[in-house]
Coordinates of C-alpha atoms and ligand atoms in Angstrom, one line a residue:
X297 CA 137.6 67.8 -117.5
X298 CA 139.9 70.4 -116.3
X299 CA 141.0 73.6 -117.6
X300 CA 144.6 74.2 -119.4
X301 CA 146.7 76.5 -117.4
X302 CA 149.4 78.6 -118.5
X303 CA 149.7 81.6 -116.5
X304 CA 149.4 81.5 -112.7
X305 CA 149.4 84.4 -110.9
X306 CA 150.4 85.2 -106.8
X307 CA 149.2 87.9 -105.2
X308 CA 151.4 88.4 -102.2
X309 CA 155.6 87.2 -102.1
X310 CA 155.8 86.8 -98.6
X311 CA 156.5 83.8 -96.1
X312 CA 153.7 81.6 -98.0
X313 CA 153.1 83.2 -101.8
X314 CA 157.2 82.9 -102.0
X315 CA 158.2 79.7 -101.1
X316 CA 154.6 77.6 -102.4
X317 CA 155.4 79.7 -106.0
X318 CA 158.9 78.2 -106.3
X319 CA 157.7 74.8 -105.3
X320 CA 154.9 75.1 -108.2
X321 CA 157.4 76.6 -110.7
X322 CA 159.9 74.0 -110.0
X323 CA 157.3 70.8 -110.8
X324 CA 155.1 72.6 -113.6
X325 CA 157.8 73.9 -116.0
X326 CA 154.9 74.4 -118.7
X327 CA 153.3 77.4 -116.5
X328 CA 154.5 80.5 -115.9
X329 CA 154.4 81.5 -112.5
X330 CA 154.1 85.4 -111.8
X331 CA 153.9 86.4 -107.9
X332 CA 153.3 89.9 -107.5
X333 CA 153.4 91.9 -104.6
X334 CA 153.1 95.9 -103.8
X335 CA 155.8 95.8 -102.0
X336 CA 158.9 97.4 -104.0
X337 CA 161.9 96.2 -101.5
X338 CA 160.4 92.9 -101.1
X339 CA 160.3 92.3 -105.1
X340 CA 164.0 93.8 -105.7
X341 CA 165.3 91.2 -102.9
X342 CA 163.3 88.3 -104.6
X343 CA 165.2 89.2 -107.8
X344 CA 168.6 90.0 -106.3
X345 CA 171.7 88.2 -107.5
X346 CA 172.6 87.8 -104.0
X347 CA 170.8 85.1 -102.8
X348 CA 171.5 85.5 -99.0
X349 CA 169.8 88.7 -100.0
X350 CA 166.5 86.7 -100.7
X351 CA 163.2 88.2 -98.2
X352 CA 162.8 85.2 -96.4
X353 CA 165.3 82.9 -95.0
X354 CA 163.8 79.2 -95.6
X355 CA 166.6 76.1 -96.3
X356 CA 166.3 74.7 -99.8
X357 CA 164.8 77.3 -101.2
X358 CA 167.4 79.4 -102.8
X359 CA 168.6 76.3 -105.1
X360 CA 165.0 76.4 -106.3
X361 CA 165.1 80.1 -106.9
X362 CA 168.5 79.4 -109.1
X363 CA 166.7 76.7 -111.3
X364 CA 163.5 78.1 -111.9
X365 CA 163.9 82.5 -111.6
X366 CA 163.5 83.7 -114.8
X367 CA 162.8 80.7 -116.5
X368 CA 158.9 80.1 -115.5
X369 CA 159.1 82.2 -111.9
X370 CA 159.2 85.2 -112.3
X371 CA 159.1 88.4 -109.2
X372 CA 157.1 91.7 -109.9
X373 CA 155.5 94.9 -108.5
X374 CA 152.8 94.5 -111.8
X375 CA 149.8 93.4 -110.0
X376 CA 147.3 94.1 -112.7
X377 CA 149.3 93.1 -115.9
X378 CA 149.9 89.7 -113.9
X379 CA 146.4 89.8 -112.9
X380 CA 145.0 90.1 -116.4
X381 CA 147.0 87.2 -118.3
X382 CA 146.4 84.9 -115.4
X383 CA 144.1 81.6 -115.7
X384 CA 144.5 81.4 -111.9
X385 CA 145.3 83.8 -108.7
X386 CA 146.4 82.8 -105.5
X387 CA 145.6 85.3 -103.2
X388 CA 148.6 84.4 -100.5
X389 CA 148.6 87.9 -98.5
X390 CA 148.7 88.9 -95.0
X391 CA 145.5 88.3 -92.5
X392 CA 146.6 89.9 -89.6
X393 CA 144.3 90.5 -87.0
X394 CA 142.4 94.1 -86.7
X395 CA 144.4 96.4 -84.8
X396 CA 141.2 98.7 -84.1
X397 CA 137.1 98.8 -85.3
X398 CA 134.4 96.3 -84.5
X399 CA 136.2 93.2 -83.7
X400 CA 139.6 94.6 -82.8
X401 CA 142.7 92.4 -81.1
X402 CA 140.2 89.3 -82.3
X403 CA 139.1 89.1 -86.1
X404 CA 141.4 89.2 -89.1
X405 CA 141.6 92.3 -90.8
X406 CA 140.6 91.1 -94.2
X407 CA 141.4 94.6 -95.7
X408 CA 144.4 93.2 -98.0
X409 CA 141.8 90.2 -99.2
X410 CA 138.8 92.9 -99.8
X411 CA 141.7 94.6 -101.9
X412 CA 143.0 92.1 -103.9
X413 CA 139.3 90.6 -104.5
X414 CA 138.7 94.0 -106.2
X415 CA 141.8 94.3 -108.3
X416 CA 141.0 90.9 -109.4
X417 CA 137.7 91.9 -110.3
X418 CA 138.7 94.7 -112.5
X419 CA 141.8 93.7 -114.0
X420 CA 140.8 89.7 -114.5
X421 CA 140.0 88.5 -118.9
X422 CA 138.0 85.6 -119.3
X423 CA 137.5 82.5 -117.3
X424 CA 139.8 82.9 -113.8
X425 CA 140.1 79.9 -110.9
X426 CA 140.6 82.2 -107.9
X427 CA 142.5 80.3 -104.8
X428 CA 142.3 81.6 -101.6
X429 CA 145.7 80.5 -100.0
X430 CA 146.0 82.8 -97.0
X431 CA 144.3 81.6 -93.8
X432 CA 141.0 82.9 -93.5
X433 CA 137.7 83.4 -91.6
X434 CA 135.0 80.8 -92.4
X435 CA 132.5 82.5 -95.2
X436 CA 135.7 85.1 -96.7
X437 CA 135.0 82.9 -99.9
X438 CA 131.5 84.4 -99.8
X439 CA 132.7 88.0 -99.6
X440 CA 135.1 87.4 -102.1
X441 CA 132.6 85.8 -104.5
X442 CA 130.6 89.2 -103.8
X443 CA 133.1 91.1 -105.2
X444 CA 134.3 89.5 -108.5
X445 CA 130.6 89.1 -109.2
X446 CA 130.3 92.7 -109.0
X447 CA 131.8 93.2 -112.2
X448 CA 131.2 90.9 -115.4
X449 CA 132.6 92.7 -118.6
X450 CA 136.0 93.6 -119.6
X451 CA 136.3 97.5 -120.9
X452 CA 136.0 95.3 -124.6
X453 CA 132.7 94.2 -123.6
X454 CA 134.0 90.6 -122.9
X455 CA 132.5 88.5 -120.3
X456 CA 134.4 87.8 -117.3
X457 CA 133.7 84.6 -114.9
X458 CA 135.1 83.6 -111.8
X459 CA 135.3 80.4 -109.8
X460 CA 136.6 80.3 -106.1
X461 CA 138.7 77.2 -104.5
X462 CA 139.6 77.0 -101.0
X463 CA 143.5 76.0 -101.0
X464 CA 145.0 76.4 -97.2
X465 CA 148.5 76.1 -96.9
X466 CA 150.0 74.0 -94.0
X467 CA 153.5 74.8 -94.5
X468 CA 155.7 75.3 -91.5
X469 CA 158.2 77.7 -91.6
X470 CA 161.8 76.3 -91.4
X471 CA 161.0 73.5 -93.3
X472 CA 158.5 74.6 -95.7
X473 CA 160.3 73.3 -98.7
X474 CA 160.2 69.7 -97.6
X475 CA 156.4 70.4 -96.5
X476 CA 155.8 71.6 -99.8
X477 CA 157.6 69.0 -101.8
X478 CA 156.1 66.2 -99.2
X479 CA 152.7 67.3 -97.8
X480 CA 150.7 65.4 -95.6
X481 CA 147.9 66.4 -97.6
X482 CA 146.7 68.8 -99.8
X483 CA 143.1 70.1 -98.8
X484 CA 141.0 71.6 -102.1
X485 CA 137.2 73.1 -101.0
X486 CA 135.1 74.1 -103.7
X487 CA 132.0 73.6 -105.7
X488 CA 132.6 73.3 -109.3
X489 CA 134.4 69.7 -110.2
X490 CA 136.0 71.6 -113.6
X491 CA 138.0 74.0 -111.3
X492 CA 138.9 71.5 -108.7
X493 CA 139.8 69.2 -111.2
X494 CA 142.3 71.6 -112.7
X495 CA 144.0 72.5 -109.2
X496 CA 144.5 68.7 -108.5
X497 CA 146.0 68.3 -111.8
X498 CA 148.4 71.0 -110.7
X499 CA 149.3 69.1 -107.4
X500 CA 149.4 65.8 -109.2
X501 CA 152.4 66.8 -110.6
X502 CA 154.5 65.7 -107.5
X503 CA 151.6 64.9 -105.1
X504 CA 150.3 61.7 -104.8
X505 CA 146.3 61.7 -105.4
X506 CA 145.4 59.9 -102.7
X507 CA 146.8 63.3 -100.4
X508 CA 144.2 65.3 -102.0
X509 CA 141.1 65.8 -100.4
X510 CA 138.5 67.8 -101.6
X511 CA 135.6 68.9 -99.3
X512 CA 133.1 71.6 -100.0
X513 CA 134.4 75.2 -99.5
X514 CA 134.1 75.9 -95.4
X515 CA 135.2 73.1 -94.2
X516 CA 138.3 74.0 -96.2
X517 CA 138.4 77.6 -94.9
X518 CA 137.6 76.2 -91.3
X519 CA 139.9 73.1 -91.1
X520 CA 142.8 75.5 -91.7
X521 CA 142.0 77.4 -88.7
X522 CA 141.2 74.1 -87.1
X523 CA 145.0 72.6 -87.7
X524 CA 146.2 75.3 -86.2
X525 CA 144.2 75.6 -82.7
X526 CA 144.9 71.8 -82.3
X527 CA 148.5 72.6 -82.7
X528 CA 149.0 75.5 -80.7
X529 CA 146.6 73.2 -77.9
X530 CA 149.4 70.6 -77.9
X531 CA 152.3 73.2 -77.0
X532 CA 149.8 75.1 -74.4
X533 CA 149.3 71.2 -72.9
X534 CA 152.9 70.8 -72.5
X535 CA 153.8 73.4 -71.5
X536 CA 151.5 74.1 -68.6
X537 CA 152.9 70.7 -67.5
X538 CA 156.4 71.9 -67.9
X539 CA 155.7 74.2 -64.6
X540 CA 154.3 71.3 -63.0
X541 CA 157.0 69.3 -63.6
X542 CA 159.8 71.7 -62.3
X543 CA 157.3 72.2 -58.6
X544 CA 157.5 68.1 -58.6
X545 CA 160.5 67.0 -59.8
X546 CA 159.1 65.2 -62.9
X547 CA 161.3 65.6 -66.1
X548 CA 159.6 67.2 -68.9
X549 CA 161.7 65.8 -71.7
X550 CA 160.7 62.2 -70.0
X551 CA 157.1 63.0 -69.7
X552 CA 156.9 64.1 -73.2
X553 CA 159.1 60.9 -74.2
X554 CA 156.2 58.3 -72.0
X555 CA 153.3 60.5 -73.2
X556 CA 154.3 60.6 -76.8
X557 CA 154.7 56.9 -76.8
X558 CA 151.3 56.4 -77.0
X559 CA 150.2 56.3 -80.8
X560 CA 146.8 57.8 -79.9
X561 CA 148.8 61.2 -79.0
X562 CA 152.1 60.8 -81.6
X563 CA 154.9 62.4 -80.4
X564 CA 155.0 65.8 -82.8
X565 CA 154.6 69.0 -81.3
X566 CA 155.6 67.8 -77.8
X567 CA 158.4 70.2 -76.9
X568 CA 158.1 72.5 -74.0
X569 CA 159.2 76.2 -75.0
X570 CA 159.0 79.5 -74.1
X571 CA 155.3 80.2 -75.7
X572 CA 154.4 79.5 -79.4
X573 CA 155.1 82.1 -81.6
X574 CA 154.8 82.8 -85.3
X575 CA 152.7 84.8 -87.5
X576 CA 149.4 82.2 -87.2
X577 CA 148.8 80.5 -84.0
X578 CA 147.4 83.5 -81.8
X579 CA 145.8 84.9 -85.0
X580 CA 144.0 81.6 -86.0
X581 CA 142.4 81.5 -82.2
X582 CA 141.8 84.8 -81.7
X583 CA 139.6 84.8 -84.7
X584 CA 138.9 81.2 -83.9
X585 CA 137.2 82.7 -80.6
X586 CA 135.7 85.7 -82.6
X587 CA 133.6 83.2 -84.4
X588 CA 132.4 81.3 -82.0
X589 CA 131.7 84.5 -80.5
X590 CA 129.8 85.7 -83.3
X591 CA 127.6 82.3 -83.6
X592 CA 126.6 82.1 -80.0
X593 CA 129.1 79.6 -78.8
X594 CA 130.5 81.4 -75.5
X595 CA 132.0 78.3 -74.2
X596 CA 133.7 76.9 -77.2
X597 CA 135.1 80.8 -77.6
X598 CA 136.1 80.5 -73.4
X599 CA 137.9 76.9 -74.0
X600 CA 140.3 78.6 -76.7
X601 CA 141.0 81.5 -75.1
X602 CA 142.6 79.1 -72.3
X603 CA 145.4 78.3 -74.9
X604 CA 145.9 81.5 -75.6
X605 CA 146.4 82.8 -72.0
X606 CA 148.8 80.0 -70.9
X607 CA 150.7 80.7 -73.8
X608 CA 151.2 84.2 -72.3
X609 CA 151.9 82.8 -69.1
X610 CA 154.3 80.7 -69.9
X611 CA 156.6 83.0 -71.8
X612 CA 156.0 85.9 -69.0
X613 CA 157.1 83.1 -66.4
X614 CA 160.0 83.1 -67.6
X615 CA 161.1 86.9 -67.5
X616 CA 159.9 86.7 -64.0
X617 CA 162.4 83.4 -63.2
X618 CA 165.6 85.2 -64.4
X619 CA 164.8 87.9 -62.5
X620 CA 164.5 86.3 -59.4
X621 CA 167.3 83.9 -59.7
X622 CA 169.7 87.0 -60.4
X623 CA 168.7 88.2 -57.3
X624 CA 165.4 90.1 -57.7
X625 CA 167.2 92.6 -59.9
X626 CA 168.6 93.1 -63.2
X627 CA 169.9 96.9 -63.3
X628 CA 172.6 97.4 -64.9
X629 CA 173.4 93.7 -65.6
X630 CA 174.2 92.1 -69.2
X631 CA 171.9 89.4 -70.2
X632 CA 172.9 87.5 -73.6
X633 CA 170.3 86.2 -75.7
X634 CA 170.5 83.6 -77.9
X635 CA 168.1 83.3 -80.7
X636 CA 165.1 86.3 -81.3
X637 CA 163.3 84.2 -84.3
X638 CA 159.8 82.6 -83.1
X639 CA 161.7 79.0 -83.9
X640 CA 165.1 78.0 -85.9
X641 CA 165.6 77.8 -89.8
X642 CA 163.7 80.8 -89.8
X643 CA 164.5 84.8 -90.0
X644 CA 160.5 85.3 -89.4
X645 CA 160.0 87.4 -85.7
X646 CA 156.2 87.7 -86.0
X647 CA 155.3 87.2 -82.5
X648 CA 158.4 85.7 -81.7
X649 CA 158.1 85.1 -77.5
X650 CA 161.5 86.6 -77.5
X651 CA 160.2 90.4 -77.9
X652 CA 158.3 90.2 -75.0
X653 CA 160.4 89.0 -73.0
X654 CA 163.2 91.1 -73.9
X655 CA 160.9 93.9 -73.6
X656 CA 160.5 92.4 -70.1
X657 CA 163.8 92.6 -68.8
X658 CA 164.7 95.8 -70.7
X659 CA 162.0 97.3 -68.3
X660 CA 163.9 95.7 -65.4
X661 CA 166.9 97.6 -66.6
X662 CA 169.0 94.6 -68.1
X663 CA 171.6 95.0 -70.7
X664 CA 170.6 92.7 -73.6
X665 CA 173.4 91.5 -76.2
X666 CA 171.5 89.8 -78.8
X667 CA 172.0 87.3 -81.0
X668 CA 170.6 85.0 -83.7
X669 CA 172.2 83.4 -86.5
X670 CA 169.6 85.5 -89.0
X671 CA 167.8 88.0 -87.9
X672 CA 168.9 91.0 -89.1
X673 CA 169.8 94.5 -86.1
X674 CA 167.5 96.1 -88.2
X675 CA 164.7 93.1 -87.7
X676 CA 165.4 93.2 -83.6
X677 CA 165.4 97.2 -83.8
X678 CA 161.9 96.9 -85.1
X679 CA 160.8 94.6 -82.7
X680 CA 162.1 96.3 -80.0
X681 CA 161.4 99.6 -81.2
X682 CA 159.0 100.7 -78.6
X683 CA 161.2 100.5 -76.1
X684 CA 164.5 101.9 -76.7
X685 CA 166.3 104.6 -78.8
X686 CA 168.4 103.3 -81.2
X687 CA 171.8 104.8 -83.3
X688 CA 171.2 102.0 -86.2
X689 CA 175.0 103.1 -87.6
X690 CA 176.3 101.4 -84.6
X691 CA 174.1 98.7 -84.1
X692 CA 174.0 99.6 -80.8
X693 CA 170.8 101.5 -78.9
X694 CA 171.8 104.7 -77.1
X695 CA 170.4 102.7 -73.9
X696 CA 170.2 99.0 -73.4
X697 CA 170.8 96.3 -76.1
X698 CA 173.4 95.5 -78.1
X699 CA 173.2 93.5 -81.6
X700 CA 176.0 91.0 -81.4
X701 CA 177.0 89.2 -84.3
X702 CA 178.4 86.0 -82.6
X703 CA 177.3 84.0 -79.7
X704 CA 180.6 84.7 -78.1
X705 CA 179.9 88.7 -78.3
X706 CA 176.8 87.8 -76.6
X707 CA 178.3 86.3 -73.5
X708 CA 181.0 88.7 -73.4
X709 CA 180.3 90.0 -69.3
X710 CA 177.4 88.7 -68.7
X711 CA 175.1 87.2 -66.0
X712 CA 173.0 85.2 -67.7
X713 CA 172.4 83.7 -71.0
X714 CA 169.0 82.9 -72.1
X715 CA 168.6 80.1 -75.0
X716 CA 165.2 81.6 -76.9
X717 CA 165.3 79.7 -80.1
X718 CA 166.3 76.0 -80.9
X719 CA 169.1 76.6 -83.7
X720 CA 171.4 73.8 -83.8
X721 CA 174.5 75.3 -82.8
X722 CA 173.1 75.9 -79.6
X723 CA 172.8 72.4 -79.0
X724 CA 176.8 72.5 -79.4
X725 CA 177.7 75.6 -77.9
X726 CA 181.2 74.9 -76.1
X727 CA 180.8 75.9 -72.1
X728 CA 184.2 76.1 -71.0
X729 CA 184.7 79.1 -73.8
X730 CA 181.7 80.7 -73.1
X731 CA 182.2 80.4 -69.3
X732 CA 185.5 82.3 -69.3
X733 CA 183.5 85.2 -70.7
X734 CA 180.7 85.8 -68.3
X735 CA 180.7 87.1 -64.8
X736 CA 180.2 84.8 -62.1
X737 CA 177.4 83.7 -60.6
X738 CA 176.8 83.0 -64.3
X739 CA 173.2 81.8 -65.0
X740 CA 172.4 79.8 -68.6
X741 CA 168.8 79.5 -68.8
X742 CA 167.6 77.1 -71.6
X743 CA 163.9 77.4 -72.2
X744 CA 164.4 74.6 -75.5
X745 CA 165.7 71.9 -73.7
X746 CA 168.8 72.1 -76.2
X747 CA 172.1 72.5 -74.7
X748 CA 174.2 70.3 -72.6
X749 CA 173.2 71.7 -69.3
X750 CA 175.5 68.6 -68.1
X751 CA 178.8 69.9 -69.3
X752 CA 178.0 73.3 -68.5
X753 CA 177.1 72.8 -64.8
X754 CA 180.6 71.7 -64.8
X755 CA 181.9 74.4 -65.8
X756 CA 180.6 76.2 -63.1
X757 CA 177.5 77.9 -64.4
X758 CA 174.1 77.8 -62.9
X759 CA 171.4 76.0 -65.3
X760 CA 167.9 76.2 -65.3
X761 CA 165.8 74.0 -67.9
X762 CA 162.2 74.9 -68.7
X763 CA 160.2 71.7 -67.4
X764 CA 162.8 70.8 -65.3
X765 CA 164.4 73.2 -63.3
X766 CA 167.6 73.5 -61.8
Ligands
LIG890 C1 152.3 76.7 -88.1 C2 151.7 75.4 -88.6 O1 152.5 74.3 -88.1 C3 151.6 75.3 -90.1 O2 150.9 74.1 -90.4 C4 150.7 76.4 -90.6 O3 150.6 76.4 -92.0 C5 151.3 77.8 -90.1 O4 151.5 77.8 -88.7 P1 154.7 77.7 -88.1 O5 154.1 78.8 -87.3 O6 155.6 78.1 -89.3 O7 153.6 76.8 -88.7 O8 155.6 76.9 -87.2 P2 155.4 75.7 -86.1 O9 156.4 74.7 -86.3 O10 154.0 75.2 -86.1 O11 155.7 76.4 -84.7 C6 154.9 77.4 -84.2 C7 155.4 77.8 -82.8 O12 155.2 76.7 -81.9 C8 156.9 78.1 -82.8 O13 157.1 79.2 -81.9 C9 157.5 76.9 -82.2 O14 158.8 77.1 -81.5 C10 156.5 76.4 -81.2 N1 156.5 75.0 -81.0 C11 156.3 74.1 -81.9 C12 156.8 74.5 -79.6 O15 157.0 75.4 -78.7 N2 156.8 73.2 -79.4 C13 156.6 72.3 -80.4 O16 156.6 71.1 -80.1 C14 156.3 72.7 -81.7
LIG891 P1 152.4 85.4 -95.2 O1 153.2 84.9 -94.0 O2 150.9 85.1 -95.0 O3 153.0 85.0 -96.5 P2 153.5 88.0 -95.5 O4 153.2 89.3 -94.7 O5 154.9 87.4 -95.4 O6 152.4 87.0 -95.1 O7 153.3 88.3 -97.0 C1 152.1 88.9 -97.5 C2 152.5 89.8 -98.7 O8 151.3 90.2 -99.3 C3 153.3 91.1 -98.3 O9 154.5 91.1 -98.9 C4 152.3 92.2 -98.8 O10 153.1 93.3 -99.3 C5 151.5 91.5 -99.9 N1 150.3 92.2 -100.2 C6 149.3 92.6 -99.4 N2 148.3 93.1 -100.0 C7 148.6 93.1 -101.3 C8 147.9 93.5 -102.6 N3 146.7 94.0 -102.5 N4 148.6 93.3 -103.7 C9 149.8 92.8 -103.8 N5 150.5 92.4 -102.7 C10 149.9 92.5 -101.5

């Protein structure tokens, strides 16, 4: 038995409410699709005309905005309206972790959930499937069940029931329209088979049925936060033996290559960076840790924290490198930097390991002229805006970095250029062009492993390779 749905409703249009919406709209044309959000600037660019105007930058997903806005998607700032016609909620909004209280720099601050929870309890008619979407602390199901049970009538005296699914997203931004339209699997926890039922028929639509799996409602909420430790583990692995490698003359690309080979470790997620980055790894452990904290489990919380901490080090090994190869100081010298998203295909910066370390070597008095291919001055100039005054009319800051809006700009007189993110057209970036531009001894540092570091040594520059060296 499942349930006929008509009306779905999103709370939250960000990174994952945005692009999960579309991908539903597109294969269910008999719902309508409403996601909602507070925020008044993020709705008008959903709707705008201009599509390169759209809040996030993800590829495919514009053509899906084309077919389907208006028609069964739809963008709005009216939570409760939305939240009263709906036969099921997503709750897709942000988790990030507490900034201060019990539990700060660690837990997620579930003070958007506790929110939404209670505008869904008030606003809600009738039967409503709630779907918790956003990554979450084991139990949040629990808290949220507390609070939609707290209120049972509408104002007309009609009886309101809720029932709440576990739905965790494991899109990856850059290519979350092909993980959406081709999951490895679709994980559903819950506890009543008529509400479960009725999500899977909702997948089923596109999604094979043997890539649903159902499981009861915490190992849903945990195996999310489980995903992501085991990923962000892989790229701590690798890299701590990309510093090994460049001390013994091993070749991180060829260890990853040997390692990967085996099929008991798969070769995904093997590529030595400067420090994962994104909006969910560091939360997902840090409340990962919390947790296991909070049950008694100091030595599972002390093994994660290890993958956080040599995520750190990695990324501050770095500043301190280019610092020491030009010379042991960077006063007054132009550093280019290529790429300030967290990885490519994406305009997200949420903890993005180029903030810190261009906050880094502003402090040792570079000049930075930035660049990424979509990350907006005003993005970078938020980022960085502890560190620097800035005169936004002129892109520039009154002291040290400079938004430059090609990658030539960015070499123009500089020392050093430092590859950040892997976009593609740094993997073709012509060396005897941007050569003539920068002032000798020119360093190019690629901590992606992504340019031709071959042609470039002959044109004269200095090249060091994360996991290699020089
Ligand atoms: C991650 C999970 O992959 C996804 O399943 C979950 O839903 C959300 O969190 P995302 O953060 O969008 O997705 O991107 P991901 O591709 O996982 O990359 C995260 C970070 O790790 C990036 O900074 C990326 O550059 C880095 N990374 C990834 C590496 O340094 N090396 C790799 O081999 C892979
Ligand atoms: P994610 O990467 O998890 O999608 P984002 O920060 O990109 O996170 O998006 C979350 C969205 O949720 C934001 O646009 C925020 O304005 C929205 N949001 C948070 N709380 C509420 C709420 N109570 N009602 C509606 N929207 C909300």
């Amino acid at each position: 038995m499942t349930i006929k749905i008509k009306n779905i409703c999103c709370i939250g249009a960000g990174y994952v409410g945005g692009p999960t919406m579309a991908v539903i709209a597109k294969h269910c044309k008999d719902i309508q699709v409403n996601v909602v959000d507070i925020n008044k600037k993020r709705i008008n660019d959903w709707n705008s005309n201009n599509l390169d105007k759209l809040p996030i930058y993800e590829p495919g997903l514009a053509e899906i905005i084309i077919k389907t806005r208006g028609n069964n998607l739809h963008f709005s700032n009216l939570v409760q309206e939305n939240i009263a016609s709906a036969d099921m909620i997503f709750i897709s909004v942000n988790t990030p972790t507490k900034k201060s209280g019990f539990g700060a720099g660690k837990a997620s601050d579930l003070k958007w959930i506790d929110l939404c929870a209670r505008e869904i309890s008030k606003y809600a008619c009738g039967h409503t499937i709630v779907v918790e979407k956003s990554t979450l602390p084991i139990k949040t199901a629990d808290t949220i069940k507390q609070i939609l049970g707290s209120s049972k009538k509408t104002p007309a005296g009609e009886l309101k029931t809720f029932s709440v699914l576990s739905n965790p997203e494991f899109l990856s931004e850059g290519t979350a329209i092909n993980d959406l339209e081709n999951p490895d699997r679709i994980l559903i926890g819950g506890e009543e088979k008529e509400s479960i039922d009725t999500l899977i028929s909702i997948y089923k639509n596109w999604v094979p049925e043997e890539k649903i799996l159902t499981t009861n409602i915490w190992s849903s909420e945990l195996s999310k936060l489980i995903s992501n430790a085991f990923l962000a583990q892989r790229i701590s692995s690798i890299n701590s033996i990309s510093a090994l490698c460049e001390k013994t003359g091993a070749n991180i690309k060829e260890v990853s290559l040997a390692i990967g080979g085996d099929k008991r470790i798969g070769k995904k997620f093997l590529n030595t960076g400067p420090g994962f980055g994104g909006s969910c790894f560091k939360k997902d452990i840090l409340n990962l840790i919390y947790i296991c904290n909070h049950y008694g489990l100091p030595e599972v919380s002390n093994y994660w924290s290890k993958v956080i901490d040599i995520n750190q080090w990695q990324t501050k090994r770095i500043s301190r490198l280019v610092v020491e190869k030009l010379f042991g100081t960077l006063t007054s010298k132009r550093i280019g930097i290529l790429g300030f998203s967290y990885k490519a295909n994406t305009n997200d910066t949420r903890e993005s390991p180029a903030i810190n370390i261009c906050k880094d070597l502003l402090e040792e008095g570079a000049i930075l002229q930035i660049y990424d291919p979509k990350v907006s001055f005003e993005q970078v100039e938020y980022e960085l805006e502890n560190c620097v005054e800035l005169d936004s009319k002129k892109n520039i800051s009154k002291f040290n970095w400079i938004y430059s809006e090609t990658m030539e700009k960015a070499s123009e007189g500089c020392d050093a250029l430092i590859i950040l993110t892997e976009w593609d057209e740094f993997s073709k970036i012509d060396w005897g062009l941007i050569s003539d531009k920068m002032r000798s001894p020119a360093w190019i540092f690629d901590t992606r492993l992504i340019s031709n570091s071959k042609e470039a040594t002959n044109y004269g520059l200095n090249v060091w390779n994360v996991g290699i060296g020089d």
